Amino acid sequence: WMVDNDVANFLLLHQKEVLYMCMLGYTFLHGSKVFKAVPKTASVSYKLISMILACTGGGILVPIFLNKVPVPLANDAYPIAILTSFACHYYFPVVAEVMNLSPVVKSLVVVFYELVRAKVVLTFTLAASAAIAPTTFSFPLFGPIMCGTVAGCGGAFLPMNKGLDPITNGLQPPMSSAFVGATLVHLFLNTSLSDGVINAKEKAHLHLALLFITVGLVSAFNMKAAKVKKE
């Protein structure tokens, strides 16, 4: 029953229409971050390339690790979504302002963003698990977790001249959630934890999506516990 309902079908992105809608939300939120970060005087090409790298960073790096075709080259839907979102930010910046002013709109965009990110993390964690041969253990342990983590936050480190600056003040929420999510999914699917579990992959995907949505909403609205002052 957990994955056999309309809500689960939406969260798991089973329908292409839902997937494309969420991809627009994913690229739009990335675009919002990029347009805030880049100088206002930057050229159009600089903003566009920065947005492409932000949206598909993990989808570029992980396929290179696994000797696969990068996502923006393998799936034409991603470039279309990126260009559409870029046009919205560039020609209609008021749309981004509406998102920031409306909690409802912002929540929807965050949900769309996290659903796509969960799908990406799961996809590349499984792909790495299938591509990497086991050595010390009966299944590859660290490789798939690293690939899943990079898939969920690789765009933060591109272009390469950023170095380790994105983690100067610690891991950002998308980084920590990608690491935790990839670790839990990988260990669940490759150990006795999933023995006898029907539709284990779909159920792992569902819980991963719910985890990402929770972390994303908490981060977007800064719902953090207040620091206790020492007397």
XYZ file of C-alpha atoms in Angstrom:
231
model
C 0.000 0.000 0.000
C 2.902 2.362 0.666
C 3.822 2.809 -2.989
C 0.458 1.878 -4.538
C -1.369 5.204 -4.334
C -1.564 8.540 -6.134
C 0.631 10.402 -3.646
C 3.408 7.840 -3.973
C 3.122 7.891 -7.771
C 3.622 11.657 -7.638
C 6.567 11.507 -5.224
C 8.248 8.766 -7.250
C 7.812 10.718 -10.513
C 6.280 7.805 -12.380
C 4.470 10.006 -14.922
C 6.557 11.907 -17.454
C 4.330 14.970 -17.130
C 5.008 15.128 -13.388
C 8.718 14.563 -13.969
C 8.942 17.428 -16.469
C 7.009 19.737 -14.140
C 9.360 18.914 -11.278
C 12.376 19.398 -13.534
C 11.188 22.953 -14.204
C 10.931 23.527 -10.456
C 14.375 21.994 -9.962
C 16.057 24.171 -12.564
C 14.094 27.263 -11.504
C 15.278 27.003 -7.897
C 18.848 26.467 -9.043
C 18.469 29.501 -11.277
C 17.281 31.563 -8.339
C 20.444 30.679 -6.422
C 22.683 31.352 -9.422
C 21.180 34.751 -10.219
C 21.626 35.793 -6.585
C 25.254 34.651 -6.509
C 26.635 35.928 -9.829
C 27.470 39.620 -10.301
C 24.648 41.636 -11.850
C 27.087 42.919 -14.452
C 28.020 39.388 -15.565
C 27.383 38.496 -19.191
C 24.449 36.370 -20.312
C 26.768 33.535 -21.303
C 28.384 33.515 -17.841
C 25.003 33.314 -16.134
C 23.775 30.589 -18.476
C 26.843 28.386 -18.124
C 26.827 28.875 -14.359
C 23.202 27.767 -14.259
C 23.873 24.722 -16.454
C 26.712 23.619 -14.182
C 24.645 24.230 -11.055
C 21.711 22.202 -12.388
C 23.673 19.295 -13.819
C 26.934 19.259 -11.841
C 26.299 15.878 -10.262
C 24.885 14.572 -13.519
C 28.146 15.503 -15.226
C 30.683 14.350 -12.637
C 29.201 10.970 -11.683
C 28.754 9.688 -15.265
C 32.387 10.632 -15.883
C 33.372 8.560 -12.830
C 31.355 5.622 -14.181
C 32.347 6.059 -17.843
C 28.800 6.993 -18.844
C 27.247 9.792 -20.903
C 26.617 12.952 -18.797
C 22.961 13.713 -18.087
C 22.668 16.985 -20.058
C 23.925 15.130 -23.149
C 21.855 11.994 -22.602
C 18.509 13.605 -21.749
C 17.239 16.485 -23.888
C 14.596 17.338 -21.296
C 17.203 18.809 -18.949
C 18.568 21.430 -21.392
C 14.997 22.397 -22.298
C 14.078 22.834 -18.631
C 17.274 24.789 -17.955
C 16.745 27.142 -20.885
C 13.103 27.679 -19.925
C 13.989 28.508 -16.328
C 16.865 30.716 -17.432
C 14.537 32.686 -19.695
C 12.108 33.150 -16.801
C 14.851 34.500 -14.533
C 16.453 36.670 -17.191
C 13.378 38.184 -18.832
C 10.854 37.938 -15.986
C 12.762 38.344 -12.688
C 9.477 39.178 -10.961
C 8.668 35.444 -11.029
C 11.554 34.713 -8.669
C 10.418 37.563 -6.424
C 6.939 36.061 -6.247
C 8.449 32.732 -5.212
C 10.426 34.369 -2.413
C 7.418 36.342 -1.169
C 4.877 33.520 -1.280
C 5.452 30.645 1.176
C 3.037 28.447 -0.786
C 4.816 28.931 -4.120
C 8.213 28.550 -2.498
C 7.136 25.321 -0.810
C 5.892 23.879 -4.097
C 9.138 24.742 -5.878
C 11.185 23.229 -3.044
C 9.112 20.024 -3.207
C 9.611 19.788 -6.988
C 13.334 20.442 -6.542
C 13.794 17.790 -3.872
C 11.790 15.165 -5.774
C 14.135 15.459 -8.741
C 17.180 15.441 -6.483
C 15.964 12.283 -4.756
C 15.508 10.584 -8.114
C 18.997 11.632 -9.210
C 20.647 10.418 -5.996
C 18.851 7.072 -6.146
C 19.572 6.574 -9.849
C 23.310 7.196 -9.558
C 23.688 5.280 -6.303
C 22.171 2.226 -7.998
C 24.169 2.802 -11.193
C 27.426 2.985 -9.237
C 26.511 -0.112 -7.259
C 26.006 -2.012 -10.515
C 29.141 -0.648 -12.192
C 31.671 -1.003 -9.362
C 32.935 -4.486 -8.563
C 32.943 -5.499 -4.895
C 36.329 -5.919 -3.208
C 36.505 -6.104 0.578
C 32.803 -6.752 1.125
C 30.154 -8.678 -0.783
C 29.039 -5.409 -2.370
C 30.824 -2.142 -3.195
C 30.503 0.051 -0.107
C 32.040 3.492 -0.416
C 31.957 4.015 -4.203
C 28.161 4.097 -4.630
C 27.753 6.269 -1.535
C 30.273 8.766 -2.878
C 28.617 8.780 -6.310
C 25.171 9.266 -4.788
C 26.450 12.112 -2.633
C 28.127 13.884 -5.551
C 24.999 13.370 -7.664
C 22.948 15.237 -5.075
C 25.245 18.221 -4.602
C 27.945 18.178 -7.319
C 26.728 21.429 -8.849
C 27.843 23.329 -5.755
C 31.487 22.680 -6.663
C 31.252 23.711 -10.324
C 32.928 25.468 -12.006
C 36.106 23.917 -10.646
C 37.656 27.231 -9.647
C 35.395 27.187 -6.568
C 37.560 24.491 -5.042
C 36.413 23.650 -1.528
C 34.933 27.097 -0.863
C 31.346 25.732 -0.717
C 32.224 23.768 2.440
C 34.369 26.385 4.159
C 31.682 26.864 6.805
C 30.625 23.231 6.858
C 28.395 21.062 4.724
C 25.337 22.725 3.271
C 21.958 20.975 3.789
C 21.840 19.514 0.235
C 25.296 18.010 0.766
C 24.591 16.414 4.129
C 21.172 15.150 3.051
C 22.629 13.666 -0.140
C 25.295 11.832 1.862
C 22.865 10.522 4.476
C 20.285 9.584 1.847
C 22.747 7.770 -0.407
C 24.203 5.906 2.572
C 20.842 4.750 3.919
C 19.500 3.715 0.505
C 22.664 1.851 -0.434
C 22.937 -0.037 2.857
C 19.223 -0.849 2.896
C 19.169 -2.289 -0.613
C 22.410 -4.259 -0.309
C 22.065 -5.811 3.133
C 19.629 -8.083 4.907
C 17.584 -5.021 5.868
C 15.678 -5.340 2.594
C 15.202 -9.103 2.750
C 11.547 -9.948 2.245
C 10.621 -6.328 1.525
C 8.263 -6.043 -1.446
C 9.136 -3.225 -3.857
C 12.203 -2.396 -1.779
C 13.618 0.012 -4.368
C 10.385 2.014 -4.648
C 9.977 2.165 -0.880
C 13.569 3.322 -0.448
C 12.954 5.971 -3.114
C 9.799 7.136 -1.337
C 11.514 7.521 2.024
C 14.457 9.273 0.351
C 12.095 11.763 -1.283
C 10.338 12.458 2.021
C 13.703 12.975 3.739
C 14.860 15.424 1.075
C 11.567 17.337 1.143
C 11.755 17.680 4.917
C 15.352 18.898 4.865
C 14.635 21.201 1.930
C 11.654 22.887 3.597
C 13.487 23.271 6.904
C 16.417 24.864 5.093
C 14.283 27.074 2.818
C 12.333 28.581 5.704
C 15.245 28.543 8.151
C 13.314 26.426 10.648
C 16.258 25.688 12.883
C 16.329 25.321 16.634
C 17.388 28.473 18.420
C 20.828 28.438 19.981
C 20.857 28.189 23.746
C 22.670 31.085 25.349
C 25.172 30.158 28.015
C 24.768 32.113 31.202
